[in-house]
Amino acid sequence: MSEGFEAALAAAREGLAQGGIPIGAALVRGGEVIAVGHNERVQSGDPIAHGEMAALRAAGRQRTYRDTVLYTTLAPCAMCTGTVIQFKIPRVVVGEARTFGGELELLRSRGVEVEVLDDERCAEMMADFQREHPELWAEDIAE
């Protein structure tokens, strides 16, 4: 696996250890991880603090995102998908989309290259979380 994906997975595990939702993300440029984040909705009380948003916030202002890759442990929701489209991130690598399908087709329809790894570690961690904390998961996806 790539360093970017492993950084996103480590971030998801960190978020889970903090009592949050186990979704992590990493922004990579030229093979180098420039920022990592994890879902912080529970920890910060911020409804838009999804993993992808946290990674972009950690990256700070960038002149361009057109030369980056976003790694995320779970298929991005509509909000995070919109952010990828807004900043013209050309490629998104997804850990898994079994437990949540996200908006992969919307990304693809807007020209974003999407790769789904179907990583068993990500799928197992999210399935366990959804089973153990259904109310937190429902809140995260606005159900």
PDB file of N, CA and C in Angstrom, residues 4 7 18 38 41 46 57 60 64 66 83 90-91 96 121 127 134:
ATOM      1  N   GLY A   4       0.504   7.293   1.482  1.00  0.00           N
ATOM      2  CA  GLY A   4      -0.678   8.127   1.664  1.00  0.00           C
ATOM      3  C   GLY A   4      -1.847   7.352   2.225  1.00  0.00           C
ATOM      4  N   ALA A   7      -1.179   6.404   5.849  1.00  0.00           N
ATOM      5  CA  ALA A   7      -1.351   7.577   6.719  1.00  0.00           C
ATOM      6  C   ALA A   7      -2.834   7.823   6.993  1.00  0.00           C
ATOM      7  N   GLN A  18      -9.851   8.045  19.896  1.00  0.00           N
ATOM      8  CA  GLN A  18     -10.304   9.259  20.590  1.00  0.00           C
ATOM      9  C   GLN A  18     -11.808   9.240  20.861  1.00  0.00           C
ATOM     10  N   HIS A  38      -8.484  13.262  10.400  1.00  0.00           N
ATOM     11  CA  HIS A  38      -9.496  12.236  10.651  1.00  0.00           C
ATOM     12  C   HIS A  38     -10.786  12.907  11.064  1.00  0.00           C
ATOM     13  N   ARG A  41     -15.913  15.017  14.201  1.00  0.00           N
ATOM     14  CA  ARG A  41     -17.254  15.511  14.547  1.00  0.00           C
ATOM     15  C   ARG A  41     -17.556  15.330  16.027  1.00  0.00           C
ATOM     16  N   ASP A  46     -18.137  19.624  15.740  1.00  0.00           N
ATOM     17  CA  ASP A  46     -18.225  20.340  14.465  1.00  0.00           C
ATOM     18  C   ASP A  46     -18.870  19.422  13.431  1.00  0.00           C
ATOM     19  N   ARG A  57      -7.973  20.958   5.862  1.00  0.00           N
ATOM     20  CA  ARG A  57      -7.721  22.016   6.836  1.00  0.00           C
ATOM     21  C   ARG A  57      -6.267  21.949   7.316  1.00  0.00           C
ATOM     22  N   GLY A  60      -3.760  23.470   4.991  1.00  0.00           N
ATOM     23  CA  GLY A  60      -3.743  24.924   4.893  1.00  0.00           C
ATOM     24  C   GLY A  60      -3.937  25.384   3.460  1.00  0.00           C
ATOM     25  N   THR A  64      -2.440  25.414  -5.422  1.00  0.00           N
ATOM     26  CA  THR A  64      -3.260  24.557  -6.276  1.00  0.00           C
ATOM     27  C   THR A  64      -3.387  23.185  -5.623  1.00  0.00           C
ATOM     28  N   ARG A  66      -4.434  20.745  -7.917  1.00  0.00           N
ATOM     29  CA  ARG A  66      -4.534  19.992  -9.170  1.00  0.00           C
ATOM     30  C   ARG A  66      -3.419  18.971  -9.351  1.00  0.00           C
ATOM     31  N   THR A  83     -16.220  19.242  -2.089  1.00  0.00           N
ATOM     32  CA  THR A  83     -14.950  19.910  -1.808  1.00  0.00           C
ATOM     33  C   THR A  83     -13.864  19.438  -2.762  1.00  0.00           C
ATOM     34  N   PRO A  90      -7.578  15.934  -8.628  1.00  0.00           N
ATOM     35  CA  PRO A  90      -7.813  15.077  -9.784  1.00  0.00           C
ATOM     36  C   PRO A  90      -7.977  13.583  -9.492  1.00  0.00           C
ATOM     37  N   ARG A  91      -7.522  13.149  -8.316  1.00  0.00           N
ATOM     38  CA  ARG A  91      -7.551  11.705  -8.037  1.00  0.00           C
ATOM     39  C   ARG A  91      -7.888  11.464  -6.571  1.00  0.00           C
ATOM     40  N   GLU A  96     -12.423   1.848   1.102  1.00  0.00           N
ATOM     41  CA  GLU A  96     -13.538   0.938   0.847  1.00  0.00           C
ATOM     42  C   GLU A  96     -14.824   1.713   0.644  1.00  0.00           C
ATOM     43  N   ARG A 121      -9.164  -4.006   6.050  1.00  0.00           N
ATOM     44  CA  ARG A 121      -8.984  -3.326   7.340  1.00  0.00           C
ATOM     45  C   ARG A 121      -9.962  -2.170   7.489  1.00  0.00           C
ATOM     46  N   ALA A 127     -17.433  -1.331   9.595  1.00  0.00           N
ATOM     47  CA  ALA A 127     -18.576  -2.208   9.900  1.00  0.00           C
ATOM     48  C   ALA A 127     -18.722  -2.388  11.407  1.00  0.00           C
ATOM     49  N   PRO A 134     -24.507   2.835  16.108  1.00  0.00           N
ATOM     50  CA  PRO A 134     -25.397   3.184  14.995  1.00  0.00           C
ATOM     51  C   PRO A 134     -25.903   4.625  15.062  1.00  0.00           C
TER      52      PRO A 134
END
